[in-house]
Coordinates of C-alpha atoms and ligand atoms in Angstrom, one line a residue:
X1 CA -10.3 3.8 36.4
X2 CA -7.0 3.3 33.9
X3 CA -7.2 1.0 31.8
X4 CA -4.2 -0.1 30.5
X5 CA -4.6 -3.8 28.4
X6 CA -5.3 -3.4 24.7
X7 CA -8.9 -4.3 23.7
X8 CA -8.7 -7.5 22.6
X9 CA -9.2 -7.6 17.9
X10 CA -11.9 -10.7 17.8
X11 CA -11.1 -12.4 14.6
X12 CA -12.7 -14.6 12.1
X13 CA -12.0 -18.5 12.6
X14 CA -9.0 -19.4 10.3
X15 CA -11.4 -22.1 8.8
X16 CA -14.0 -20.0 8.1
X17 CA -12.0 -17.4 6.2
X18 CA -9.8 -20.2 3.9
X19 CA -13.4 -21.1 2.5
X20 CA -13.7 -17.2 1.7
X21 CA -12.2 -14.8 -0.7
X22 CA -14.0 -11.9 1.3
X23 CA -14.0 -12.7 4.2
X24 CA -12.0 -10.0 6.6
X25 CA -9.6 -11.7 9.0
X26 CA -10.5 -8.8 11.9
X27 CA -13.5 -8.5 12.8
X28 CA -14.4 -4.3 13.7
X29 CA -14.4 -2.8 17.1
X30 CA -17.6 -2.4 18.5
X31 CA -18.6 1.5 19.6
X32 CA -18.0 0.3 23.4
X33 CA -14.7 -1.6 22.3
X34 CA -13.4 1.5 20.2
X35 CA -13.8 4.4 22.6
X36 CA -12.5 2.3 25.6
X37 CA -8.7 1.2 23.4
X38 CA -9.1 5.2 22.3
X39 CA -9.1 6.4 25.8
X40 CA -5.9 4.3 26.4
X41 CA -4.2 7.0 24.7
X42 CA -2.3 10.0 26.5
X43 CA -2.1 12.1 23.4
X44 CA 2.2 12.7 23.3
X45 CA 2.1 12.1 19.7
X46 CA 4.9 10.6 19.2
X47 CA 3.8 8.1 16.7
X48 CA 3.0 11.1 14.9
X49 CA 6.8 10.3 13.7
X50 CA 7.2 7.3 12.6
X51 CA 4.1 8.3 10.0
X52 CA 5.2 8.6 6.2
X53 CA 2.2 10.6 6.1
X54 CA 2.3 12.6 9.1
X55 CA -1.5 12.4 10.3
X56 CA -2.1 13.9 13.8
X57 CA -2.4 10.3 15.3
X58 CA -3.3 11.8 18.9
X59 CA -5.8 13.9 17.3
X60 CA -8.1 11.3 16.1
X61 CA -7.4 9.1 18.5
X62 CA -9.1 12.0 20.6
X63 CA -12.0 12.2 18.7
X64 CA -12.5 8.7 18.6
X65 CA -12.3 8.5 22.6
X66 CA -15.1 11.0 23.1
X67 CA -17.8 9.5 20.7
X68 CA -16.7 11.5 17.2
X69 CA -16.0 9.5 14.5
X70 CA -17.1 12.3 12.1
X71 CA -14.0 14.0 13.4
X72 CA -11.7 11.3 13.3
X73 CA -12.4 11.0 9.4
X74 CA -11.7 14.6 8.9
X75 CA -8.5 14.7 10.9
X76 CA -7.2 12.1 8.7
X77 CA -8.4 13.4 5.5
X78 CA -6.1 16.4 6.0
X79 CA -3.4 14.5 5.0
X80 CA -4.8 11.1 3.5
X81 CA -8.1 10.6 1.8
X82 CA -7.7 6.4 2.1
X83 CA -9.1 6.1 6.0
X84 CA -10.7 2.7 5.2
X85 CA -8.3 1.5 3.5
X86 CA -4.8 2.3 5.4
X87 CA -7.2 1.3 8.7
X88 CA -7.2 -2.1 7.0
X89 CA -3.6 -2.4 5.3
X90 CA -1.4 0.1 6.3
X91 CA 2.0 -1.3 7.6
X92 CA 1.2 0.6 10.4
X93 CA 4.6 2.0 11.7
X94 CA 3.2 4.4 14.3
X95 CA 2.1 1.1 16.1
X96 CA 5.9 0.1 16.8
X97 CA 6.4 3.3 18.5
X98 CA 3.1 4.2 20.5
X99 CA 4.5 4.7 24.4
X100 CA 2.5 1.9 25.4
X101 CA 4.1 -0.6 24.0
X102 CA 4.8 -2.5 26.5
X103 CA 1.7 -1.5 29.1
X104 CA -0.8 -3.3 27.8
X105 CA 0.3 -3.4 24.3
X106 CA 0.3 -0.3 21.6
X107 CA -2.7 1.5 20.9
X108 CA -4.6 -0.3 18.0
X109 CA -4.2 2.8 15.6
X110 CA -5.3 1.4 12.4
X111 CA -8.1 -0.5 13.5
X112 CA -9.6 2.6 15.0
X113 CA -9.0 4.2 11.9
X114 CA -10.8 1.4 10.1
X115 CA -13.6 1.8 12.8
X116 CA -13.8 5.4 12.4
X117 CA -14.1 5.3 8.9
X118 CA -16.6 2.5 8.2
X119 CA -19.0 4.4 10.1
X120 CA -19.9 6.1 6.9
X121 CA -20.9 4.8 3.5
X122 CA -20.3 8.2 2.0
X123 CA -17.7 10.8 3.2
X124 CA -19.7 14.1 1.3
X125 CA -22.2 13.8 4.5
X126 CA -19.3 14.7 7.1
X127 CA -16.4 16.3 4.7
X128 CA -18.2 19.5 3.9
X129 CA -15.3 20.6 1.3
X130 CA -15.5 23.8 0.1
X131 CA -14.3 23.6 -3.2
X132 CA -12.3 26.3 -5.2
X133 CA -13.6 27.8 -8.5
X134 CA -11.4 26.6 -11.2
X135 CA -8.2 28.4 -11.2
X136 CA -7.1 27.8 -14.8
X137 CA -4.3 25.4 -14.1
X138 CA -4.6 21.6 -15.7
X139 CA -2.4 18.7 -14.5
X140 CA -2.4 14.9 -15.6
X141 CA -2.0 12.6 -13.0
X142 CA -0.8 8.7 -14.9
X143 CA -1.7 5.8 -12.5
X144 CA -4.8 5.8 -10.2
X145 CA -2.8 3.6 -7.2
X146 CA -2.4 5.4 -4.0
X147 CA 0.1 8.3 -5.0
X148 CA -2.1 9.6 -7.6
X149 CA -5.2 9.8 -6.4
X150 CA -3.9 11.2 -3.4
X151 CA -2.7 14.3 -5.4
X152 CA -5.6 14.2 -7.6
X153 CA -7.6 14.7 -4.8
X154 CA -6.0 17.3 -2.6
X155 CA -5.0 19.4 -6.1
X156 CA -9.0 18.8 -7.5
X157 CA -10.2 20.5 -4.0
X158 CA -8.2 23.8 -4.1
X159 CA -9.2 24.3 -7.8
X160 CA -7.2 22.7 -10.1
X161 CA -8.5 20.6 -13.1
X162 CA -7.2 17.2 -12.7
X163 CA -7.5 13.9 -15.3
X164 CA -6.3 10.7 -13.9
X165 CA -5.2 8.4 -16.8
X166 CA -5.3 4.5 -15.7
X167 CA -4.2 1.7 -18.3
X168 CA -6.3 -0.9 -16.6
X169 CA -10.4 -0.8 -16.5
X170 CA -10.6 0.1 -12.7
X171 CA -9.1 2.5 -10.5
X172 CA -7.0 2.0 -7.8
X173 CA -3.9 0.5 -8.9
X174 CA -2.3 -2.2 -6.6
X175 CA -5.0 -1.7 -3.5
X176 CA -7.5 -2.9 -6.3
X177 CA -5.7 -5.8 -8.5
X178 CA -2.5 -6.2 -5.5
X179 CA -3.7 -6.8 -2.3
X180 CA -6.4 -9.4 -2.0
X181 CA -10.6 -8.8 -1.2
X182 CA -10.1 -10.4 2.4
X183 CA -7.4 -7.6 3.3
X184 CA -9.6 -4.7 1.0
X185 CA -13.1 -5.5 -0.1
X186 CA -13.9 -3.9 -3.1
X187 CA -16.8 -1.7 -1.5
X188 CA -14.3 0.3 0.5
X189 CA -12.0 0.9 -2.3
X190 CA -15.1 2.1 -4.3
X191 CA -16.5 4.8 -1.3
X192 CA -12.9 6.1 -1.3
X193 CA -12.5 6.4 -4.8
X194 CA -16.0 7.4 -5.4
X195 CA -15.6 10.4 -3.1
X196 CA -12.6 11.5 -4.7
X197 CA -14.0 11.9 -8.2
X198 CA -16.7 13.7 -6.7
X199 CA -14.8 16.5 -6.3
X200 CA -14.2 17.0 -9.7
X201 CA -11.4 14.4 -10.8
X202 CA -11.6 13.3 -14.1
X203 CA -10.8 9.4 -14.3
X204 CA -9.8 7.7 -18.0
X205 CA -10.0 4.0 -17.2
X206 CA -8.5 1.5 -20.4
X207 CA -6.2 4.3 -21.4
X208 CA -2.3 3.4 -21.4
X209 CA -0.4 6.2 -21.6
X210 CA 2.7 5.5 -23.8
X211 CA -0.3 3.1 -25.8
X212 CA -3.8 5.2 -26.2
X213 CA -2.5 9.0 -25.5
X214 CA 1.2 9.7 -25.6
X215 CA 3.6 11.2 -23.4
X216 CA 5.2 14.3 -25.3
X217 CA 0.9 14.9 -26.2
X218 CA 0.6 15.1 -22.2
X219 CA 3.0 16.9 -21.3
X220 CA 2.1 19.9 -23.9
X221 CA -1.7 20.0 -22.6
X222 CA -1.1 19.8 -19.3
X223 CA 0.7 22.6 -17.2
X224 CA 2.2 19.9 -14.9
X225 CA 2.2 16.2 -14.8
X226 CA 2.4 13.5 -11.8
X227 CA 3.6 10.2 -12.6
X228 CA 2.7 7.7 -10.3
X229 CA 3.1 4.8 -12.5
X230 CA 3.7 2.0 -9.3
X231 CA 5.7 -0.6 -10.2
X232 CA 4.1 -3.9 -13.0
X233 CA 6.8 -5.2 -14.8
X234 CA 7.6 -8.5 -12.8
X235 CA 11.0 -9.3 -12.1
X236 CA 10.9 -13.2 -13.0
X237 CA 14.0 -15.7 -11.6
X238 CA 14.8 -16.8 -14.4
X239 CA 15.0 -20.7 -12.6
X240 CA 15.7 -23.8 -15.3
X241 CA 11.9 -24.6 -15.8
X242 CA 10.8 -21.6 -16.1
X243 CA 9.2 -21.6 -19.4
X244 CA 6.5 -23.7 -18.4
X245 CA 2.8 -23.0 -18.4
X246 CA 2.0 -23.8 -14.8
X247 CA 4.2 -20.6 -13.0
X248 CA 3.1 -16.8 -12.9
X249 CA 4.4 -13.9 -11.1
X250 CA 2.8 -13.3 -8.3
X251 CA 1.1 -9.8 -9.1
X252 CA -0.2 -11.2 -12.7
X253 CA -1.5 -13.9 -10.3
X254 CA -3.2 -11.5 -7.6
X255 CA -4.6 -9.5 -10.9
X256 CA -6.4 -12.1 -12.2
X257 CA -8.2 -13.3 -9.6
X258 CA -9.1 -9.6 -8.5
X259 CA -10.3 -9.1 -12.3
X260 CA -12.4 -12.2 -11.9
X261 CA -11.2 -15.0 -13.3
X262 CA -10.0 -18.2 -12.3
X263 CA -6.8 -19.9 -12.1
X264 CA -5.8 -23.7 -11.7
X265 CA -3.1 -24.2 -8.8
X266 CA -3.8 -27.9 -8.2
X267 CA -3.3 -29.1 -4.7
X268 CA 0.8 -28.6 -4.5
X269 CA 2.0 -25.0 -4.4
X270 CA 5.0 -23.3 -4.1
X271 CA 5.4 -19.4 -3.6
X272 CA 9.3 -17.6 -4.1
X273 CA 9.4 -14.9 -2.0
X274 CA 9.2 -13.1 1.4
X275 CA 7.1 -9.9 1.4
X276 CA 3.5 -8.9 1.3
X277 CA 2.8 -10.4 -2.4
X278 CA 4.2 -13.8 -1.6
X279 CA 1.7 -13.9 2.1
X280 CA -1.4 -12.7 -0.3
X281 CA -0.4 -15.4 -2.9
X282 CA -0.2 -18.0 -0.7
X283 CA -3.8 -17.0 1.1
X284 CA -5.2 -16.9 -2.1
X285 CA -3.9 -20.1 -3.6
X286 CA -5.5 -21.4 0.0
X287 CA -8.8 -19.9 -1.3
X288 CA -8.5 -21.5 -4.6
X289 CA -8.3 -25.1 -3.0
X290 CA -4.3 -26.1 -3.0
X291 CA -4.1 -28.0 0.6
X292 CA -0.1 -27.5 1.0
X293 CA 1.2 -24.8 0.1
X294 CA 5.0 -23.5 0.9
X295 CA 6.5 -19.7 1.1
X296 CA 10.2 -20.8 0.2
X297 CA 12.5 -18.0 1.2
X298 CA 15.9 -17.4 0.9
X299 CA 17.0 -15.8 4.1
X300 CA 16.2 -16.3 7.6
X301 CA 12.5 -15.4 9.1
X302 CA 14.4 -13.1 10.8
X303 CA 15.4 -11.1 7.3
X304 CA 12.2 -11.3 6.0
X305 CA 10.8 -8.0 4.5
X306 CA 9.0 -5.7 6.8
X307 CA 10.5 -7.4 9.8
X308 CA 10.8 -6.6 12.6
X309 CA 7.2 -4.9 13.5
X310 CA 4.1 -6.0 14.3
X311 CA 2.9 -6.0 10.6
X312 CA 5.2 -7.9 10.0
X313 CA 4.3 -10.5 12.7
X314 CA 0.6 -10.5 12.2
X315 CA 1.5 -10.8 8.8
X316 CA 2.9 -14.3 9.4
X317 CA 0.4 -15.0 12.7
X318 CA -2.3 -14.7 10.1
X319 CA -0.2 -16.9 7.1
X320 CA 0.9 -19.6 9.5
X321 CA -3.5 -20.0 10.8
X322 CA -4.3 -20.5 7.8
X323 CA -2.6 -23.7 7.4
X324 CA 0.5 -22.0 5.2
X325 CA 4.3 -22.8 6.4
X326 CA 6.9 -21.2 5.8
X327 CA 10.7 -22.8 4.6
X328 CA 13.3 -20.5 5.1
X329 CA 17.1 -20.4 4.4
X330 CA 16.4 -22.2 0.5
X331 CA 17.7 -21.8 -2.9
X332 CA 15.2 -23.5 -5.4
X333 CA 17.5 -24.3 -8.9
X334 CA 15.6 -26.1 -10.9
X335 CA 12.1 -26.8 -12.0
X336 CA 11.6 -30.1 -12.7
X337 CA 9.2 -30.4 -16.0
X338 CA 6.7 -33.3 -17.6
X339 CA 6.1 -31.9 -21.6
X340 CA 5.2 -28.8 -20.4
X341 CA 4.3 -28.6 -16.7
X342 CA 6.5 -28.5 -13.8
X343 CA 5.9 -31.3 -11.3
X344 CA 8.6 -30.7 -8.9
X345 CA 11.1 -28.3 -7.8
X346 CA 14.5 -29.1 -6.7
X347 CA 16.2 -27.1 -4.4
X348 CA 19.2 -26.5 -1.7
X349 CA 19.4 -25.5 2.1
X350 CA 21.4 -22.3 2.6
X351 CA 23.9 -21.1 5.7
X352 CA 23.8 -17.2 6.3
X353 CA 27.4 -16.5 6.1
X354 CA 28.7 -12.7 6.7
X355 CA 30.6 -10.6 4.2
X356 CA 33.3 -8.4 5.1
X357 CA 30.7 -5.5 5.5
X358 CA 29.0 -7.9 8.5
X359 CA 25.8 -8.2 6.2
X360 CA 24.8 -11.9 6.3
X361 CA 24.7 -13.7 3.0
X362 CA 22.7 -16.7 1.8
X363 CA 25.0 -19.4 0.2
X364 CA 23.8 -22.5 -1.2
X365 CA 25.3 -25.7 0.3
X366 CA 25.1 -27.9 -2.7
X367 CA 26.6 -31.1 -1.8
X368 CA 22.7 -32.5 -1.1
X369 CA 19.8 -31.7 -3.2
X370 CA 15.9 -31.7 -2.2
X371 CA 13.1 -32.3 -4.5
X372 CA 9.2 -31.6 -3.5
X373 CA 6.6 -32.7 -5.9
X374 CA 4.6 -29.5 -6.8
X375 CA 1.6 -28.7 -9.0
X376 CA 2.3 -24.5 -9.5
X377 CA 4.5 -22.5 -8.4
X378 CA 4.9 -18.6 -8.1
X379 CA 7.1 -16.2 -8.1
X380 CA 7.0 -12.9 -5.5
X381 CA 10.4 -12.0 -6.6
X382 CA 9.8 -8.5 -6.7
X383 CA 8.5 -5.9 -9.6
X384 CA 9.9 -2.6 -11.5
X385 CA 8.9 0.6 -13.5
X386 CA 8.3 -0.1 -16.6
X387 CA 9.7 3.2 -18.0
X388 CA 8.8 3.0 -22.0
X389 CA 5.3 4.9 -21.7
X390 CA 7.6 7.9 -21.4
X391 CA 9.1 7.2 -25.3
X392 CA 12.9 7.7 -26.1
X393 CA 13.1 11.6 -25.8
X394 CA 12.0 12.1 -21.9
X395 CA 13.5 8.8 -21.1
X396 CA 16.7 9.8 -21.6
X397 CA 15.9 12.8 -19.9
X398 CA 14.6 11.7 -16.6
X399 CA 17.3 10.8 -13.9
X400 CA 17.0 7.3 -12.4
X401 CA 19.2 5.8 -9.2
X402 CA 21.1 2.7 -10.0
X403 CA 18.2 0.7 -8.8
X404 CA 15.6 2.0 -11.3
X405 CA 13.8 4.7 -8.8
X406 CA 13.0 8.2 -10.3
X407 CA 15.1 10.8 -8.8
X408 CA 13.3 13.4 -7.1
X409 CA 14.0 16.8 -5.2
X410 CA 12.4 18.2 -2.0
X411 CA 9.4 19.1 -3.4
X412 CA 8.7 15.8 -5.9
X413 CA 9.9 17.3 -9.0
X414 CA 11.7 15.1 -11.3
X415 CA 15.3 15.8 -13.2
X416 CA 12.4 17.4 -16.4
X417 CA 10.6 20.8 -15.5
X418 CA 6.7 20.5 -14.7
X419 CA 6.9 16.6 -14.6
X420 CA 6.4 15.0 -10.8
X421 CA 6.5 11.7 -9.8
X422 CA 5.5 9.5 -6.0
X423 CA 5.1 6.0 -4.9
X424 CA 6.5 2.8 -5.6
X425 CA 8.0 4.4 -8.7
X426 CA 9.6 6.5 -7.0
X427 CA 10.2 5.8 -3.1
X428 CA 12.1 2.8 -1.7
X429 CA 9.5 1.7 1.1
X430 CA 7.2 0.8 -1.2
X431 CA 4.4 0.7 0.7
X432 CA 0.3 2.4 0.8
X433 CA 1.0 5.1 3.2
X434 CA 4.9 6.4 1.5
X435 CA 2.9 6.4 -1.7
X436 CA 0.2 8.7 0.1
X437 CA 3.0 11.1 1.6
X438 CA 4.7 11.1 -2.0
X439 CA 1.0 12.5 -3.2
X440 CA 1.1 15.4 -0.2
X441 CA 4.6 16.3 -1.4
X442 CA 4.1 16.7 -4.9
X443 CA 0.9 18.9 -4.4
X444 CA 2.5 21.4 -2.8
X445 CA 5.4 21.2 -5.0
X446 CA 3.0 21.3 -8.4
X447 CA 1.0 24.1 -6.4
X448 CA 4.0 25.9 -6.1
X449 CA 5.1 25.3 -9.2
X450 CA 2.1 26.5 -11.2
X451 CA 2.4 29.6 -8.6
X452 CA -1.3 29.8 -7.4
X453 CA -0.1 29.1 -3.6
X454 CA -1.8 32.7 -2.5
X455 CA -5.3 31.5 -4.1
X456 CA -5.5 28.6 -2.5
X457 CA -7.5 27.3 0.9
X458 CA -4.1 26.7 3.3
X459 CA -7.1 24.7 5.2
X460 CA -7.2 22.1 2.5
X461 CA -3.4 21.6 2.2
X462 CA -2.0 18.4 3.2
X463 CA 0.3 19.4 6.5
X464 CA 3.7 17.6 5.9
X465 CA 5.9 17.0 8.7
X466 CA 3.5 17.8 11.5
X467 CA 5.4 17.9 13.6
X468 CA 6.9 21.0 12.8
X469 CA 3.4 22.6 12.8
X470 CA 0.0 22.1 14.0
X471 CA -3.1 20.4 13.3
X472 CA -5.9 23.2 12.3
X473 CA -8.8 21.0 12.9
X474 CA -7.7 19.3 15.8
X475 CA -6.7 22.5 17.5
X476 CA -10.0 23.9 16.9
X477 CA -11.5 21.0 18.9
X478 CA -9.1 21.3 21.7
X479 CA -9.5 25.1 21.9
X480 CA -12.9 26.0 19.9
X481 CA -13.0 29.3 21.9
X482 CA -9.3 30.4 20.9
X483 CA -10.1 29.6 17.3
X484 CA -12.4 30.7 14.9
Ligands
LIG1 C1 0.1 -8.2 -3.3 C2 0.5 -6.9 -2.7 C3 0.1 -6.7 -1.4 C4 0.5 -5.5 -0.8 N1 0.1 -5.3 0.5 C5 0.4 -4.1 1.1 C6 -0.1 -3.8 2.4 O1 -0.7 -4.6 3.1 N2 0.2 -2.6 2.9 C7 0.9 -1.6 2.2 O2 1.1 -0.5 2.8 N3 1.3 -1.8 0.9 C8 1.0 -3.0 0.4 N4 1.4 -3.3 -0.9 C9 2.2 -2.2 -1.6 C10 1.3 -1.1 -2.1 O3 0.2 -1.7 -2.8 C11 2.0 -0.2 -3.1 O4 3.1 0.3 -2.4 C12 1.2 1.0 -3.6 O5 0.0 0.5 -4.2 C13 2.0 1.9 -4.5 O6 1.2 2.9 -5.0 P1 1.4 3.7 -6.4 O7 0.4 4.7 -6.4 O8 2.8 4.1 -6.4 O9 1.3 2.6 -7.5 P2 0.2 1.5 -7.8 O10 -0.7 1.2 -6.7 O11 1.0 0.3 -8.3 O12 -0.6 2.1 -9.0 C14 0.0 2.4 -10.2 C15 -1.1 2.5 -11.3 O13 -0.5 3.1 -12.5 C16 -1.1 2.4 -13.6 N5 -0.2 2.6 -14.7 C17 1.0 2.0 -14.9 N6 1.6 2.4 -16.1 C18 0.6 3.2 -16.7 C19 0.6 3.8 -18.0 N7 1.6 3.8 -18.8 N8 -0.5 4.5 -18.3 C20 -1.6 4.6 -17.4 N9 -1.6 4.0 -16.2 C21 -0.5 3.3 -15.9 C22 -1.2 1.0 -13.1 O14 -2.2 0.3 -13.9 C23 -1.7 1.2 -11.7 O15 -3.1 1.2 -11.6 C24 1.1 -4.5 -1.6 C25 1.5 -4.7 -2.9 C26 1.1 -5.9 -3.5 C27 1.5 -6.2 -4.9
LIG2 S1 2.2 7.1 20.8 FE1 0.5 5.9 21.6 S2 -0.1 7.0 23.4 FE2 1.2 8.5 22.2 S3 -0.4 9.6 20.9 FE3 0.3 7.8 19.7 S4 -1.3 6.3 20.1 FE4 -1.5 7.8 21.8

């Protein structure tokens, strides 16, 4: 019979998970659950679409349905090596789309990623990757996030020689020190990782580039170079107050506490900002022990980052459980200091009011002020590329847009020869799964570039725009008599 309702996520009681800083708000699909929400699928492929990286959704969604997770995992390593992890976090765009939307709800895509994958604690079991001999090309990959491991990976497999340089002491970039343990335990990051370097990608944790080895040094040894340097330098607001000792970004926040140590919110806490990072803050600051604790943002819930989609509303379904609200349509000016701590933050209400291109505006309406008593506060007010690893010379050399984004061309190369660059660096969506497609891109780009595309395994390429094309492993499960 057709079964059309979505199978039901079970979740973890909001009271059980504020008491935990790794405890996952989902819990996983059972085998039964998984292959019954699998077999809701028809298989158009749409969603396919609406993919940064372009992974034959229909495909594995296949495979799940008849009992294969093996297969699911190596659908969606042709194109992404981070199953577990974009089946926990990824923004999940393909879920907007899926043609049953509205008949019993879209087809729970990442989860069933998530399922698939966590059925195996070590991918070499299932991957079988036949490696290339080395083909005498090297390339430096800076920044072990998303976009850089992705291209480490798919380059290390058809041959190349690849050394990842990471200034922090663990891989991983914002998945590790970003986005909290409850969202991305630290195991999964680590079996993803860990089967990455087995095949044959050189990590050099504590080693800034621009700091510890230098850029002109880099780009003479290697014969290409990916930059996928993220974005760290916080934007701070600058808000009378400021200097105080009891604010922090949000990111140096999340960093700390996924390095380990501890920090002192108090009971009171505010959090600027909108987005992912200001959600994660809050949560965590819940973890920590604050008992109120406000997301103040500028704009209506309506213009909140991410929205609309369903990330974005489970995003704020799982915020608003927790015991976090939310004050929208506010302009904090002032933090209001003792010596020097901040005990309370003053503020204004805003009205949306449209410009003459019919964007709406937030304008202060300052005839009445508000004050809240606070204990910390933090800022989620946004981060950029800090730029000056790259020293004076290829600085002035490398093209930027006017909001700080390296320029790149079809195939990822920047405005300098040999020299690459993907992810939040780089793309404006900065998000897991564009960083992953920037990493697909540039590979075939540096692959071309270093002009070794007739040695390498075509199987092992990352397929972009799918659409266009085929999925080889897929098809050979549809029609394993047609193809060999
Ligand atoms: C709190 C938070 C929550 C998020 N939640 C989500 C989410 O739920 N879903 C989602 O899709 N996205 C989320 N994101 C965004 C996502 O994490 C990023 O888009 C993604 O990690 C970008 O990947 P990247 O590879 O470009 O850079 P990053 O992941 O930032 O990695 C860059 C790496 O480069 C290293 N580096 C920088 N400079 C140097 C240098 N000079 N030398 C050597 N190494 C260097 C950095 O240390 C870092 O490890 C979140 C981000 C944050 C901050
Ligand atoms: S859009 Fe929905 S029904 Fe169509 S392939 Fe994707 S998951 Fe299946």
């Amino acid at each position: 019979m057709l079964r059309f309702e979505r199978v039901k996520i079970r979740e973890e009681e909001p009271d059980n998970r504020t008491k935990s800083f790794t405890l996952e708000p989902l819990i996983e699909y059972s085998n039964d659950e998984a292959t019954t929400e699998a077999s809701r699928c028809i298989g158009c492929n749409i969603c396919t679409q609406a993919c940064p990286a372009s992974l034959d959704i229909g495909g594995y969604i296949n495979s799940t349905a008849i009992g294969d997770p093996a297969q699911t995992v190596r659908i969606v390593f042709e194109n992404l090596p981070f199953p577990a992890i974009i089946g926990r976090v990824c923004t999940h765009n393909c879920e907007d789309i899926c043609v049953m939307y509205d008949t019993g709800g879209p087809l729970a895509i990442r989860h069933l990623k998530r399922y698939a994958a966590d059925k195996f604690d070590d991918y070499s079991k299932i991957m079988n990757v036949k490696r290339r001999g080395f083909l005498n090309r090297k390339v430096a990959v800076i920044g072990s996030g998303p976009a850089g491991m992705s291209t480490a990976y798919y380059l290390a497999i058809q041959g190349v020689k690849v050394t990842v340089f990471e200034a922090l002491p663990v891989t991983g970039g914002f998945m590790r020190v970003g986005i909290p343990r409850y969202r991305l335990p630290d195991d999964v990051i680590d079996k993803e990782i860990r089967f990455i370097q087995s095949q044959g990608v050189e990590v050099k944790l504590n080693t800034r580039v621009g700091k510890d080895v230098f850029f002109p040094d880099i780009m003479n040894d290697f014969d290409a170079v990916f930059i996928g340097v993220g974005n760290h330098r916080p934007r701070m607001t600058g808000t009378t107050g400021s200097d105080a000792e009891n604010i922090m970004h949000a990111t140096e926040f999340l960093g700390k506490i996924a390095l380990g140590e501890h920090v002192d919110v108090g009971k009171n806490v505010i959090v600027i900002g909108g987005g992912f990072t200001a959600n994660d803050a809050a949560r965590i600051s819940m973890r920590l022990g604050a008992n109120s604790i406000k997301i103040m943002y500028r704009r209506r819930e309506t213009d909140r980052p991410g929205y609309p989609s369903t990330n974005a509303d489970e995003e704020m379904e799982e915020t608003l459980s927790e015991g976090i609200d939310y004050m929208w349509e506010v302009t904090p000016f002032e933090y209001v200091k003792e010596g020097n701590r901040i005990v309370a933050i003053k503020y204004w209400k805003n009205e949306m009011i449209s410009d003459s291109t019919g964007r709406s505006k937030p304008v202060p309406i300052k005839e009445k002020t508000f004050t809240m008593d606070i204990d910390f506060v933090i800022e989620a007010t946004g981060q950029e590329t800090d730029f000056s690893f790259l020293g004076e010379d290829y600085a002035k050399r490398l093209k930027l847009t006017p909001q700080g984004h390296i320029i790149v061309d079809q195939s990822g190369m920047t405005s300098i020869p040999k020299l690459f660059s993907g992810g939040d660096s780089t793309n404006i969506t900065r998000d897991l799964i564009s960083a992953v497609r920037d990493g697909d891109t540039a590979v075939i780009g540096i692959l071309n570039y270093l002009n070794i595309m007739d040695k390498v395994n075509e199987e092992y390429l990352p397929l972009l725009d799918r659409w266009k094309k085929f999925s080889p492993i897929s098809a050979k499960m549809s029609y394993p008599d047609k193809i060999k």
